[in-house]
Every structure is written in structure tokens, then in C-alpha cells.
PDB file of C-alpha atoms in Angstrom:
ATOM      1  CA  MET A 109     -26.357  17.289 -29.975  1.00  0.00           C
ATOM      2  CA  GLU A 110     -24.937  14.218 -28.274  1.00  0.00           C
ATOM      3  CA  ASN A 111     -21.197  13.712 -28.727  1.00  0.00           C
ATOM      4  CA  SER A 112     -20.751  10.075 -29.799  1.00  0.00           C
ATOM      5  CA  ASP A 113     -17.009  10.242 -29.089  1.00  0.00           C
ATOM      6  CA  LEU A 114     -17.660  10.572 -25.361  1.00  0.00           C
ATOM      7  CA  PRO A 115     -18.270   7.487 -23.234  1.00  0.00           C
ATOM      8  CA  PRO A 116     -21.909   6.957 -22.314  1.00  0.00           C
ATOM      9  CA  ALA A 117     -21.072   7.721 -18.677  1.00  0.00           C
ATOM     10  CA  VAL A 118     -20.680  11.315 -19.875  1.00  0.00           C
ATOM     11  CA  THR A 119     -23.484  11.492 -22.433  1.00  0.00           C
ATOM     12  CA  GLN A 120     -25.991   9.346 -20.532  1.00  0.00           C
ATOM     13  CA  LYS A 121     -24.897   9.520 -16.934  1.00  0.00           C
ATOM     14  CA  ALA A 122     -27.808   7.615 -15.466  1.00  0.00           C
ATOM     15  CA  ASN A 123     -27.448   4.165 -16.995  1.00  0.00           C
ATOM     16  CA  CYS A 124     -23.956   3.490 -18.298  1.00  0.00           C
ATOM     17  CA  HIS A 125     -21.737   1.891 -15.662  1.00  0.00           C
ATOM     18  CA  VAL A 126     -20.346  -1.584 -15.185  1.00  0.00           C
ATOM     19  CA  THR A 127     -21.328  -2.372 -11.606  1.00  0.00           C
ATOM     20  CA  ALA A 128     -22.979  -5.241  -9.833  1.00  0.00           C
ATOM     21  CA  GLU A 129     -25.915  -2.940  -9.181  1.00  0.00           C
ATOM     22  CA  ALA A 130     -26.389  -1.674 -12.715  1.00  0.00           C
ATOM     23  CA  GLY A 131     -25.429  -4.709 -14.777  1.00  0.00           C
ATOM     24  CA  CYS A 132     -24.600  -2.475 -17.751  1.00  0.00           C
ATOM     25  CA  ASP A 133     -21.818  -2.808 -20.294  1.00  0.00           C
ATOM     26  CA  TRP A 134     -19.841   0.406 -19.961  1.00  0.00           C
ATOM     27  CA  PRO A 135     -16.819   1.090 -17.757  1.00  0.00           C
ATOM     28  CA  VAL A 136     -17.290   3.206 -14.658  1.00  0.00           C
ATOM     29  CA  GLU A 137     -16.086   6.801 -14.800  1.00  0.00           C
ATOM     30  CA  PRO A 138     -13.183   7.427 -12.382  1.00  0.00           C
ATOM     31  CA  GLU A 139     -13.941   9.542  -9.353  1.00  0.00           C
ATOM     32  CA  LYS A 140     -12.088  12.872  -9.424  1.00  0.00           C
ATOM     33  CA  PRO A 141      -9.991  13.476  -6.277  1.00  0.00           C
ATOM     34  CA  LEU A 142     -10.643  16.535  -4.167  1.00  0.00           C
ATOM     35  CA  PRO A 143      -7.857  19.152  -4.023  1.00  0.00           C
ATOM     36  CA  SER A 144      -7.426  18.183  -0.359  1.00  0.00           C
ATOM     37  CA  ASP A 145      -6.661  14.589  -1.390  1.00  0.00           C
ATOM     38  CA  CYS A 146      -3.223  15.717  -2.600  1.00  0.00           C
ATOM     39  CA  CYS A 147      -0.733  15.962   0.262  1.00  0.00           C
ATOM     40  CA  GLY A 148       1.667  18.161  -1.692  1.00  0.00           C
ATOM     41  CA  GLY A 149       4.554  15.921  -0.718  1.00  0.00           C
ATOM     42  CA  GLY A 150       5.684  15.015  -4.213  1.00  0.00           C
ATOM     43  CA  CYS A 151       4.302  11.447  -4.161  1.00  0.00           C
ATOM     44  CA  VAL A 152       4.979   9.384  -7.298  1.00  0.00           C
ATOM     45  CA  PRO A 153       2.453   8.868  -8.637  1.00  0.00           C
ATOM     46  CA  CYS A 154       0.384  11.684  -7.120  1.00  0.00           C
ATOM     47  CA  VAL A 155      -3.353  11.062  -6.701  1.00  0.00           C
ATOM     48  CA  MET A 156      -3.911  13.634  -9.451  1.00  0.00           C
ATOM     49  CA  ASP A 157      -1.556  11.728 -11.771  1.00  0.00           C
ATOM     50  CA  ILE A 158      -3.432   8.510 -10.996  1.00  0.00           C
ATOM     51  CA  TYR A 159      -6.739  10.207 -11.819  1.00  0.00           C
ATOM     52  CA  ALA A 160      -5.425  11.477 -15.158  1.00  0.00           C
ATOM     53  CA  GLU A 161      -4.189   7.975 -16.034  1.00  0.00           C
ATOM     54  CA  GLU A 162      -7.481   6.434 -14.894  1.00  0.00           C
ATOM     55  CA  MET A 163      -9.377   8.800 -17.181  1.00  0.00           C
ATOM     56  CA  ARG A 164      -7.173   7.763 -20.098  1.00  0.00           C
ATOM     57  CA  LEU A 165      -7.711   4.063 -19.370  1.00  0.00           C
ATOM     58  CA  TRP A 166     -11.449   4.622 -18.989  1.00  0.00           C
ATOM     59  CA  GLN A 167     -11.658   6.285 -22.396  1.00  0.00           C
ATOM     60  CA  GLU A 168      -9.597   3.494 -23.985  1.00  0.00           C
ATOM     61  CA  GLU A 169     -11.839   0.820 -22.487  1.00  0.00           C
ATOM     62  CA  TYR A 170     -14.921   2.605 -23.797  1.00  0.00           C
ATOM     63  CA  ARG A 171     -13.458   2.838 -27.300  1.00  0.00           C
ATOM     64  CA  SER A 172     -12.532  -0.866 -27.183  1.00  0.00           C
ATOM     65  CA  LEU A 173     -16.081  -1.808 -26.254  1.00  0.00           C
ATOM     66  CA  ARG A 174     -17.538   0.575 -28.828  1.00  0.00           C
ATOM     67  CA  GLU A 175     -15.391  -1.004 -31.551  1.00  0.00           C
ATOM     68  CA  GLY A 176     -16.182  -4.542 -30.440  1.00  0.00           C
ATOM     69  CA  LYS A 177     -12.710  -5.222 -29.046  1.00  0.00           C
ATOM     70  CA  ARG A 178     -11.771  -6.764 -25.747  1.00  0.00           C
ATOM     71  CA  THR A 179     -11.252  -4.395 -22.841  1.00  0.00           C
ATOM     72  CA  ALA A 180      -7.827  -3.833 -21.354  1.00  0.00           C
ATOM     73  CA  GLN A 181      -8.379  -6.105 -18.376  1.00  0.00           C
ATOM     74  CA  GLU A 182      -9.886  -8.867 -20.523  1.00  0.00           C
ATOM     75  CA  SER A 183      -6.932  -8.846 -22.900  1.00  0.00           C
ATOM     76  CA  ARG A 184      -4.326  -9.308 -20.168  1.00  0.00           C
ATOM     77  CA  ASP A 185      -3.717 -12.922 -19.268  1.00  0.00           C
ATOM     78  CA  PRO A 186      -1.300 -13.654 -16.372  1.00  0.00           C
ATOM     79  CA  HIS A 187      -0.799 -17.171 -17.822  1.00  0.00           C
ATOM     80  CA  THR A 188       1.041 -15.793 -20.856  1.00  0.00           C
ATOM     81  CA  ALA A 189       4.685 -14.807 -21.181  1.00  0.00           C
ATOM     82  CA  GLY A 190       5.710 -11.305 -20.236  1.00  0.00           C
ATOM     83  CA  PRO A 191       5.210  -9.307 -17.026  1.00  0.00           C
ATOM     84  CA  VAL A 192       2.422 -10.366 -14.672  1.00  0.00           C
ATOM     85  CA  LEU A 193       1.517  -6.708 -14.094  1.00  0.00           C
ATOM     86  CA  SER A 194       1.216  -3.705 -16.375  1.00  0.00           C
ATOM     87  CA  SER A 195       1.465  -0.109 -15.188  1.00  0.00           C
ATOM     88  CA  ASP A 196      -1.028   1.115 -17.784  1.00  0.00           C
ATOM     89  CA  LYS A 197      -3.526  -1.761 -17.926  1.00  0.00           C
ATOM     90  CA  TYR A 198      -5.434  -3.573 -15.215  1.00  0.00           C
ATOM     91  CA  THR A 199      -5.081  -7.303 -14.625  1.00  0.00           C
ATOM     92  CA  ALA A 200      -7.668  -9.276 -12.666  1.00  0.00           C
ATOM     93  CA  PHE A 201      -6.379 -11.679  -9.995  1.00  0.00           C
ATOM     94  CA  ARG A 202      -8.450 -14.252  -8.132  1.00  0.00           C
ATOM     95  CA  LEU A 203      -8.826 -13.742  -4.378  1.00  0.00           C
ATOM     96  CA  GLU A 204      -7.620 -16.932  -2.643  1.00  0.00           C
ATOM     97  CA  ASN A 205      -7.804 -16.214   1.074  1.00  0.00           C
ATOM     98  CA  ILE A 206      -8.843 -13.595   3.639  1.00  0.00           C
ATOM     99  CA  GLN A 207      -7.116 -13.445   7.043  1.00  0.00           C
ATOM    100  CA  LYS A 208      -8.379 -11.144   9.805  1.00  0.00           C
ATOM    101  CA  LEU A 209      -5.631  -9.479  11.852  1.00  0.00           C
ATOM    102  CA  THR A 210      -7.432  -6.878  13.978  1.00  0.00           C
ATOM    103  CA  PHE A 211     -10.997  -5.703  14.438  1.00  0.00           C
ATOM    104  CA  ASP A 212     -12.786  -3.059  16.515  1.00  0.00           C
ATOM    105  CA  THR A 213     -15.940  -0.971  16.284  1.00  0.00           C
ATOM    106  CA  THR A 214     -14.561   1.381  13.618  1.00  0.00           C
ATOM    107  CA  SER A 215     -12.292  -0.741  11.433  1.00  0.00           C
ATOM    108  CA  GLY A 216     -10.710  -4.093  10.738  1.00  0.00           C
ATOM    109  CA  THR A 217      -7.359  -5.031   9.231  1.00  0.00           C
ATOM    110  CA  TYR A 218      -7.088  -8.007   6.899  1.00  0.00           C
ATOM    111  CA  VAL A 219      -4.532  -9.760   4.719  1.00  0.00           C
ATOM    112  CA  TYR A 220      -5.872 -10.651   1.272  1.00  0.00           C
ATOM    113  CA  ARG A 221      -4.063 -13.290  -0.789  1.00  0.00           C
ATOM    114  CA  PHE A 222      -4.351 -13.238  -4.581  1.00  0.00           C
ATOM    115  CA  HIS A 223      -3.467 -16.060  -6.953  1.00  0.00           C
ATOM    116  CA  ILE A 224      -0.847 -15.593  -9.680  1.00  0.00           C
ATOM    117  CA  PRO A 225      -1.309 -18.238 -12.398  1.00  0.00           C
ATOM    118  CA  GLY A 226       1.646 -20.245 -13.579  1.00  0.00           C
ATOM    119  CA  ASP A 227       3.571 -20.130 -10.276  1.00  0.00           C
ATOM    120  CA  ARG A 228       5.031 -16.765 -11.309  1.00  0.00           C
ATOM    121  CA  ARG A 229       6.328 -13.788  -9.337  1.00  0.00           C
ATOM    122  CA  LEU A 230       4.460 -10.498  -9.167  1.00  0.00           C
ATOM    123  CA  GLY A 231       7.562  -8.667 -10.406  1.00  0.00           C
ATOM    124  CA  LEU A 232       7.971  -5.784  -7.955  1.00  0.00           C
ATOM    125  CA  ALA A 233      11.226  -4.164  -6.945  1.00  0.00           C
ATOM    126  CA  VAL A 234      11.819  -3.313  -3.285  1.00  0.00           C
ATOM    127  CA  GLY A 235       9.606  -0.490  -2.019  1.00  0.00           C
ATOM    128  CA  GLN A 236       7.205  -0.522  -4.952  1.00  0.00           C
ATOM    129  CA  HIS A 237       3.407  -0.493  -4.702  1.00  0.00           C
ATOM    130  CA  ILE A 238       0.406  -1.365  -6.881  1.00  0.00           C
ATOM    131  CA  ILE A 239      -2.972   0.269  -7.562  1.00  0.00           C
ATOM    132  CA  LEU A 240      -6.330  -1.345  -6.800  1.00  0.00           C
ATOM    133  CA  ARG A 241      -9.416  -0.388  -8.795  1.00  0.00           C
ATOM    134  CA  GLY A 242     -12.968  -0.944  -7.596  1.00  0.00           C
ATOM    135  CA  SER A 243     -16.491   0.180  -8.370  1.00  0.00           C
ATOM    136  CA  VAL A 244     -18.899   1.553  -5.768  1.00  0.00           C
ATOM    137  CA  ALA A 245     -22.304   3.102  -6.486  1.00  0.00           C
ATOM    138  CA  SER A 246     -21.438   3.742 -10.143  1.00  0.00           C
ATOM    139  CA  ARG A 247     -18.104   5.307  -9.245  1.00  0.00           C
ATOM    140  CA  SER A 248     -14.633   3.997 -10.041  1.00  0.00           C
ATOM    141  CA  VAL A 249     -12.234   4.345  -7.107  1.00  0.00           C
ATOM    142  CA  THR A 250      -8.527   3.573  -6.768  1.00  0.00           C
ATOM    143  CA  ARG A 251      -6.093   3.210  -3.881  1.00  0.00           C
ATOM    144  CA  GLN A 252      -2.404   2.346  -3.603  1.00  0.00           C
ATOM    145  CA  TYR A 253      -1.121  -0.621  -1.577  1.00  0.00           C
ATOM    146  CA  THR A 254       2.271  -2.203  -0.956  1.00  0.00           C
ATOM    147  CA  PRO A 255       2.208  -6.026  -1.008  1.00  0.00           C
ATOM    148  CA  ILE A 256       3.555  -7.610   2.175  1.00  0.00           C
ATOM    149  CA  SER A 257       4.473 -10.952   0.631  1.00  0.00           C
ATOM    150  CA  SER A 258       8.079 -11.664  -0.208  1.00  0.00           C
ATOM    151  CA  LEU A 259       9.247 -10.178  -3.483  1.00  0.00           C
ATOM    152  CA  ASP A 260      10.366 -13.698  -4.387  1.00  0.00           C
ATOM    153  CA  ALA A 261       6.977 -15.296  -3.625  1.00  0.00           C
ATOM    154  CA  ARG A 262       5.632 -17.407  -6.460  1.00  0.00           C
ATOM    155  CA  GLY A 263       2.013 -18.115  -7.287  1.00  0.00           C
ATOM    156  CA  HIS A 264       0.520 -15.478  -5.017  1.00  0.00           C
ATOM    157  CA  PHE A 265       0.835 -12.027  -3.488  1.00  0.00           C
ATOM    158  CA  ASP A 266      -0.540 -10.685  -0.187  1.00  0.00           C
ATOM    159  CA  VAL A 267      -1.942  -7.230   0.495  1.00  0.00           C
ATOM    160  CA  LEU A 268      -2.747  -5.780   3.922  1.00  0.00           C
ATOM    161  CA  ILE A 269      -5.796  -3.490   3.907  1.00  0.00           C
ATOM    162  CA  LYS A 270      -7.459  -1.587   6.734  1.00  0.00           C
ATOM    163  CA  VAL A 271     -11.211  -1.623   6.150  1.00  0.00           C
ATOM    164  CA  TYR A 272     -13.257   1.135   7.773  1.00  0.00           C
ATOM    165  CA  GLN A 273     -16.970   1.274   8.540  1.00  0.00           C
ATOM    166  CA  THR A 274     -17.089   4.347   6.335  1.00  0.00           C
ATOM    167  CA  GLY A 275     -15.051   5.113   3.219  1.00  0.00           C
ATOM    168  CA  VAL A 276     -15.623   4.485  -0.457  1.00  0.00           C
ATOM    169  CA  MET A 277     -12.897   1.883  -1.039  1.00  0.00           C
ATOM    170  CA  SER A 278     -13.764   0.127   2.216  1.00  0.00           C
ATOM    171  CA  ARG A 279     -17.312  -0.342   0.934  1.00  0.00           C
ATOM    172  CA  TYR A 280     -15.890  -2.136  -2.091  1.00  0.00           C
ATOM    173  CA  VAL A 281     -13.379  -4.281  -0.197  1.00  0.00           C
ATOM    174  CA  ARG A 282     -16.049  -5.400   2.301  1.00  0.00           C
ATOM    175  CA  THR A 283     -17.906  -7.083  -0.570  1.00  0.00           C
ATOM    176  CA  TRP A 284     -14.968  -9.358  -1.442  1.00  0.00           C
ATOM    177  CA  GLN A 285     -15.383 -13.102  -1.190  1.00  0.00           C
ATOM    178  CA  VAL A 286     -12.887 -15.850  -1.924  1.00  0.00           C
ATOM    179  CA  GLY A 287     -12.988 -16.536  -5.657  1.00  0.00           C
ATOM    180  CA  ASP A 288     -13.693 -12.935  -6.672  1.00  0.00           C
ATOM    181  CA  MET A 289     -11.575 -11.361  -9.427  1.00  0.00           C
ATOM    182  CA  VAL A 290      -9.947  -8.085  -8.378  1.00  0.00           C
ATOM    183  CA  GLU A 291      -8.160  -5.621 -10.646  1.00  0.00           C
ATOM    184  CA  TRP A 292      -4.619  -4.358 -10.027  1.00  0.00           C
ATOM    185  CA  ARG A 293      -2.000  -2.501 -12.039  1.00  0.00           C
ATOM    186  CA  GLY A 294       1.596  -1.466 -11.417  1.00  0.00           C
ATOM    187  CA  PRO A 295       4.237  -1.456 -10.198  1.00  0.00           C
ATOM    188  CA  PHE A 296       4.907   2.124  -9.120  1.00  0.00           C
ATOM    189  CA  GLY A 297       7.421   3.836  -6.865  1.00  0.00           C
ATOM    190  CA  THR A 298      10.740   5.626  -7.072  1.00  0.00           C
ATOM    191  CA  PHE A 299      12.534   4.104  -4.083  1.00  0.00           C
ATOM    192  CA  THR A 300      15.872   2.502  -4.925  1.00  0.00           C
ATOM    193  CA  TYR A 301      18.253   0.569  -2.711  1.00  0.00           C
ATOM    194  CA  ARG A 302      21.543  -1.262  -3.018  1.00  0.00           C
ATOM    195  CA  ALA A 303      23.374  -3.239  -0.350  1.00  0.00           C
ATOM    196  CA  ASN A 304      25.472  -1.172   2.083  1.00  0.00           C
ATOM    197  CA  GLN A 305      24.370   2.063   0.425  1.00  0.00           C
ATOM    198  CA  TYR A 306      23.706   3.452   3.915  1.00  0.00           C
ATOM    199  CA  ARG A 307      25.130   2.678   7.323  1.00  0.00           C
ATOM    200  CA  HIS A 308      21.742   3.118   8.991  1.00  0.00           C
ATOM    201  CA  LEU A 309      18.165   2.747   7.766  1.00  0.00           C
ATOM    202  CA  VAL A 310      15.719   4.229  10.258  1.00  0.00           C
ATOM    203  CA  MET A 311      12.091   3.382   9.533  1.00  0.00           C
ATOM    204  CA  VAL A 312       9.379   5.546  11.072  1.00  0.00           C
ATOM    205  CA  ALA A 313       5.963   3.991  10.515  1.00  0.00           C
ATOM    206  CA  ALA A 314       2.403   4.297  11.797  1.00  0.00           C
ATOM    207  CA  GLY A 315      -0.384   1.740  11.389  1.00  0.00           C
ATOM    208  CA  THR A 316      -0.543   0.198   7.920  1.00  0.00           C
ATOM    209  CA  GLY A 317       2.531   2.259   7.014  1.00  0.00           C
ATOM    210  CA  ILE A 318       4.448  -0.818   8.123  1.00  0.00           C
ATOM    211  CA  THR A 319       3.929  -2.454   4.713  1.00  0.00           C
ATOM    212  CA  PRO A 320       6.723  -0.853   2.644  1.00  0.00           C
ATOM    213  CA  MET A 321       9.049  -1.121   5.629  1.00  0.00           C
ATOM    214  CA  LEU A 322       8.664  -4.905   5.587  1.00  0.00           C
ATOM    215  CA  GLN A 323       9.713  -5.022   1.944  1.00  0.00           C
ATOM    216  CA  VAL A 324      12.849  -2.992   2.594  1.00  0.00           C
ATOM    217  CA  ALA A 325      13.779  -4.802   5.824  1.00  0.00           C
ATOM    218  CA  ARG A 326      13.455  -8.196   4.179  1.00  0.00           C
ATOM    219  CA  ARG A 327      15.686  -7.100   1.322  1.00  0.00           C
ATOM    220  CA  VAL A 328      18.415  -5.948   3.713  1.00  0.00           C
ATOM    221  CA  LEU A 329      18.196  -8.909   6.073  1.00  0.00           C
ATOM    222  CA  GLY A 330      17.986 -11.425   3.250  1.00  0.00           C
ATOM    223  CA  ASN A 331      21.429 -10.432   1.988  1.00  0.00           C
ATOM    224  CA  GLU A 332      24.255 -11.776   4.149  1.00  0.00           C
ATOM    225  CA  GLU A 333      26.638  -9.279   2.562  1.00  0.00           C
ATOM    226  CA  ASP A 334      24.495  -6.304   3.600  1.00  0.00           C
ATOM    227  CA  GLU A 335      25.596  -4.907   6.972  1.00  0.00           C
ATOM    228  CA  THR A 336      23.149  -2.018   7.069  1.00  0.00           C
ATOM    229  CA  LEU A 337      21.663  -1.442  10.538  1.00  0.00           C
ATOM    230  CA  VAL A 338      17.862  -1.309  10.385  1.00  0.00           C
ATOM    231  CA  ARG A 339      15.932   0.415  13.161  1.00  0.00           C
ATOM    232  CA  LEU A 340      12.096   0.510  13.138  1.00  0.00           C
ATOM    233  CA  LEU A 341      10.085   3.013  15.191  1.00  0.00           C
ATOM    234  CA  TYR A 342       6.504   1.778  14.947  1.00  0.00           C
ATOM    235  CA  ALA A 343       3.637   3.960  16.187  1.00  0.00           C
ATOM    236  CA  CYS A 344       0.308   2.342  17.097  1.00  0.00           C
ATOM    237  CA  ARG A 345      -2.589   3.213  19.370  1.00  0.00           C
ATOM    238  CA  ARG A 346      -2.491   0.050  21.467  1.00  0.00           C
ATOM    239  CA  TYR A 347      -0.405  -3.100  21.736  1.00  0.00           C
ATOM    240  CA  GLN A 348      -3.147  -5.136  20.053  1.00  0.00           C
ATOM    241  CA  ASP A 349      -3.013  -2.774  17.064  1.00  0.00           C
ATOM    242  CA  ILE A 350       0.554  -3.753  16.182  1.00  0.00           C
ATOM    243  CA  LEU A 351       0.238  -5.312  12.730  1.00  0.00           C
ATOM    244  CA  LEU A 352       2.171  -8.399  11.621  1.00  0.00           C
ATOM    245  CA  LYS A 353       3.753  -8.720  15.049  1.00  0.00           C
ATOM    246  CA  ASP A 354       4.878 -12.300  14.395  1.00  0.00           C
ATOM    247  CA  VAL A 355       6.699 -11.171  11.253  1.00  0.00           C
ATOM    248  CA  LEU A 356       8.417  -8.372  13.149  1.00  0.00           C
ATOM    249  CA  ASP A 357       9.416 -10.802  15.902  1.00  0.00           C
ATOM    250  CA  ASN A 358      11.094 -13.007  13.292  1.00  0.00           C
ATOM    251  CA  LEU A 359      12.954 -10.044  11.822  1.00  0.00           C
ATOM    252  CA  ALA A 360      14.151  -9.053  15.304  1.00  0.00           C
ATOM    253  CA  ALA A 361      16.125 -12.308  15.436  1.00  0.00           C
ATOM    254  CA  PHE A 362      18.604 -10.778  12.965  1.00  0.00           C
ATOM    255  CA  TRP A 363      21.578  -9.007  14.472  1.00  0.00           C
ATOM    256  CA  ASN A 364      21.090  -5.848  12.400  1.00  0.00           C
ATOM    257  CA  PHE A 365      17.357  -5.286  12.975  1.00  0.00           C
ATOM    258  CA  SER A 366      15.630  -3.779  16.005  1.00  0.00           C
ATOM    259  CA  VAL A 367      12.180  -2.357  16.669  1.00  0.00           C
ATOM    260  CA  SER A 368      10.604  -0.043  19.242  1.00  0.00           C
ATOM    261  CA  TYR A 369       6.846   0.239  19.630  1.00  0.00           C
ATOM    262  CA  TYR A 370       5.315   3.602  20.531  1.00  0.00           C
ATOM    263  CA  LEU A 371       1.803   3.204  21.943  1.00  0.00           C
ATOM    264  CA  SER A 372      -0.261   6.376  22.226  1.00  0.00           C
ATOM    265  CA  GLN A 373      -3.444   5.032  23.867  1.00  0.00           C
ATOM    266  CA  GLU A 374      -2.403   1.910  25.767  1.00  0.00           C
ATOM    267  CA  ASP A 375      -3.398   1.368  29.408  1.00  0.00           C
ATOM    268  CA  GLN A 376       0.016   1.148  31.013  1.00  0.00           C
ATOM    269  CA  LYS A 377      -1.203  -0.926  33.953  1.00  0.00           C
ATOM    270  CA  ASN A 378      -3.359  -3.569  32.312  1.00  0.00           C
ATOM    271  CA  PHE A 379      -1.542  -4.840  29.250  1.00  0.00           C
ATOM    272  CA  LYS A 380       0.996  -7.615  28.972  1.00  0.00           C
ATOM    273  CA  PRO A 381       3.568  -7.251  26.193  1.00  0.00           C
ATOM    274  CA  LYS A 382       5.654 -10.132  24.993  1.00  0.00           C
ATOM    275  CA  TYR A 383       8.890 -10.610  26.896  1.00  0.00           C
ATOM    276  CA  GLY A 384      11.688  -8.661  25.245  1.00  0.00           C
ATOM    277  CA  ASP A 385       9.444  -6.160  23.420  1.00  0.00           C
ATOM    278  CA  GLU A 386      10.738  -2.594  23.562  1.00  0.00           C
ATOM    279  CA  ILE A 387       7.637  -0.579  24.495  1.00  0.00           C
ATOM    280  CA  HIS A 388       7.300   3.190  24.897  1.00  0.00           C
ATOM    281  CA  HIS A 389       4.121   4.971  25.919  1.00  0.00           C
ATOM    282  CA  GLY A 390       3.454   8.108  23.921  1.00  0.00           C
ATOM    283  CA  ARG A 391       3.862   9.364  20.391  1.00  0.00           C
ATOM    284  CA  VAL A 392       6.845   9.540  18.094  1.00  0.00           C
ATOM    285  CA  ASP A 393       7.858  13.196  18.136  1.00  0.00           C
ATOM    286  CA  GLN A 394      10.916  15.349  17.589  1.00  0.00           C
ATOM    287  CA  ALA A 395      12.382  14.427  20.969  1.00  0.00           C
ATOM    288  CA  VAL A 396      12.065  10.717  20.176  1.00  0.00           C
ATOM    289  CA  LEU A 397      13.682  11.173  16.768  1.00  0.00           C
ATOM    290  CA  SER A 398      16.522  13.190  18.300  1.00  0.00           C
ATOM    291  CA  ALA A 399      17.224  10.406  20.796  1.00  0.00           C
ATOM    292  CA  GLU A 400      16.902   7.559  18.299  1.00  0.00           C
ATOM    293  CA  LEU A 401      18.615   8.803  15.152  1.00  0.00           C
ATOM    294  CA  PRO A 402      22.309   9.030  14.379  1.00  0.00           C
ATOM    295  CA  PRO A 403      23.378  12.593  13.552  1.00  0.00           C
ATOM    296  CA  PRO A 404      22.773  13.931  10.035  1.00  0.00           C
ATOM    297  CA  GLY A 405      25.541  13.144   7.600  1.00  0.00           C
ATOM    298  CA  SER A 406      26.471   9.828   9.224  1.00  0.00           C
ATOM    299  CA  GLY A 407      25.219   7.605   6.431  1.00  0.00           C
ATOM    300  CA  VAL A 408      21.601   7.455   7.574  1.00  0.00           C
ATOM    301  CA  LEU A 409      18.416   7.330   5.494  1.00  0.00           C
ATOM    302  CA  VAL A 410      15.076   7.852   7.228  1.00  0.00           C
ATOM    303  CA  LEU A 411      12.021   6.144   5.698  1.00  0.00           C
ATOM    304  CA  ILE A 412       8.566   7.466   6.613  1.00  0.00           C
ATOM    305  CA  CYS A 413       5.129   5.943   6.067  1.00  0.00           C
ATOM    306  CA  GLY A 414       1.874   6.616   7.889  1.00  0.00           C
ATOM    307  CA  THR A 415      -1.068   8.957   7.727  1.00  0.00           C
ATOM    308  CA  ARG A 416      -0.711  12.241   5.888  1.00  0.00           C
ATOM    309  CA  SER A 417      -0.439  14.206   9.132  1.00  0.00           C
ATOM    310  CA  PHE A 418       2.037  11.716  10.616  1.00  0.00           C
ATOM    311  CA  ASN A 419       4.255  11.920   7.542  1.00  0.00           C
ATOM    312  CA  SER A 420       4.228  15.721   7.553  1.00  0.00           C
ATOM    313  CA  ASP A 421       5.007  15.889  11.282  1.00  0.00           C
ATOM    314  CA  MET A 422       7.905  13.447  10.955  1.00  0.00           C
ATOM    315  CA  GLU A 423       9.406  15.237   7.977  1.00  0.00           C
ATOM    316  CA  GLU A 424       9.110  18.612   9.692  1.00  0.00           C
ATOM    317  CA  SER A 425      10.774  17.255  12.843  1.00  0.00           C
ATOM    318  CA  LEU A 426      13.606  15.662  10.870  1.00  0.00           C
ATOM    319  CA  LYS A 427      14.360  18.879   9.053  1.00  0.00           C
ATOM    320  CA  ALA A 428      14.356  20.738  12.362  1.00  0.00           C
ATOM    321  CA  LEU A 429      17.016  18.265  13.533  1.00  0.00           C
ATOM    322  CA  GLY A 430      19.214  19.094  10.555  1.00  0.00           C
ATOM    323  CA  PHE A 431      18.341  16.305   8.141  1.00  0.00           C
ATOM    324  CA  SER A 432      18.156  17.308   4.485  1.00  0.00           C
ATOM    325  CA  GLN A 433      15.591  16.151   1.966  1.00  0.00           C
ATOM    326  CA  THR A 434      18.101  13.675   0.546  1.00  0.00           C
ATOM    327  CA  ASP A 435      18.266  11.999   3.975  1.00  0.00           C
ATOM    328  CA  ILE A 436      14.498  11.373   3.962  1.00  0.00           C
ATOM    329  CA  PHE A 437      12.238   9.173   1.830  1.00  0.00           C
ATOM    330  CA  ARG A 438       8.476   9.252   2.253  1.00  0.00           C
ATOM    331  CA  PHE A 439       6.481   6.328   0.873  1.00  0.00           C
TER     332      PHE A 439
END
């Protein structure tokens, strides 16, 4: 016997999804992460936590439709009073602009600007991220992103996304056109910071892992009373792969910010860096961290953000150098 309390995506899997392809009326069932999708690093929220919450939201949306009520995303209106975002309900924002940063045969990196009605702020604290939801081939997929726009920006927020030739979320993002409505919820994240809490902030980032570092650096440098020294070690394949280079150049004008670029695949003879750039050829490894970091216990916090393997390697190297878990924060 069919269970009428289950969403149709369970009871009638073939024809009950809200997608451009299907044109049906029922919400798309969230895609369950693989066990390997969890890095085991204690991320908050973990991908498994996100999946459990997505399942709850999916069931609520089904019940709302079944009872003739508005869905969660339809009932949230960024024009109204109250927070722009909700951590447990999706809000749709209109895509205003797409800016291409880098592109090669396997991927491209873009900045997507979304409109916030009413000239309001997004409402994130420093270091927080938001969750994107999309639908691909009758599957609901989610990913986490840290906005790169200023936390004080009004009327819009910007998100940097690397779009691959393969990948489920990349398939969804590649369909975006200016004017599309895109669903986000949040904010999330456990990072906290107060001025002069540390003597040194050392940021170790790879690729798009630069995004939370920008948030934190801007918060420090935007406070004239904050004398924290910020040092960024940024790992990229080639010089042309350095993301948001103009933004980093502007930050480098502050007395308490400096950046070194570590290029793992650059042709040392045939590239021309900007005058004054601190370039190293090779990867960030334990030897680099030993040379760059103040000794443990000297008021230093190390922030890490990159690929799963990069994060694990950096954390392992830091612990080998004597840094404790309280000296390290992984985004």
C-alpha cells in the first residue's frame, strides 16, 4: 500500500520533482552524500548534518504543498522586516551580474552578484558562509560558499564559484543567466574574532579557499584599533590562477598585511609577475610553515582553507611543528 505521508518523490520516484526538465510540482529529493564526502575534520555544519537538514526541509515543503500552503522559499520575502537570510529556510535572490575571473580547459572561476531588495545587508558575521541549493537531473544538490563582498555591503552580495566541466553543482551553476532566482540559506560557521585577540593571524589558503580569508582580513584591516599582523600564504598552480589579485594588492597597502604566493606549476622563465609580488615556486609544506610562522604559543592563530587534502596536510604539518588544535582553525 502506498504511504500517503511520504513525498511523491519517494512513493512515485519517476515523475515527482520540481525541475526545469520535469515541470512538476513537487520538491526535489536531496541527494545523499557518500561516506567519502565527509572529511572527518569536524566541519560545522558537516555535509551529513546539511543532508539531514535538507531532508527535513524537503519533507516540510512537501507537506506545505500537500496542504495547499506556500512553500518555505515562497513565504520568505527579503523586502520584509527581519533577517534577510534564514538558516532553516531558503530565500531566492535574483542574479544581477556574472564576472569571469579565470578560464581554462577544465574549469572557470566566476563572481556572481545577487540582489538584496531594500538596500539591506546580507547579515553575516566574519568568517561565516551560506548554502546554495540547486536541482540537476531530478536531484537536489547543495554546496557551501563564503561571500566575498564586504560584510557591510548593501543591496547585494557576491559569491566566487569555481565551475568545472564535470560535477553536479557545476552543471547547475552553468545554467545561470542574469535575472535567474537562486536559493540560499544561512548563515553558518563557528569562527569568532575580536580585535587584538591574537598577535598574528597566519592564513594558509589554496585556490578558492581565499574567500573566507578575505572576510577576516577585511575585518582586521578595517579597524584602525586592531594591530593584528595578518600574513597570507596563498597556494595556486600558476600566476594567472591567483584569484582576486587586485583585491589582494589593495590589502597589501596596509602596514599589517602581507602575502606570499606559492606557485606549484608555473614556468619560472616565461612569466612576468607584478613588481613587488612575493613569489615562491613550489608547494606550501612543513618546511615553508616552519620558516613562515611564529613559534607556537606566541599569540598566533593559523587559518586554513583549501581542498580536503590540502587542509589535512596543513593541519598535520602544523601539529608536527608543535601547534595545538586551539592554534588552528579550518574553514
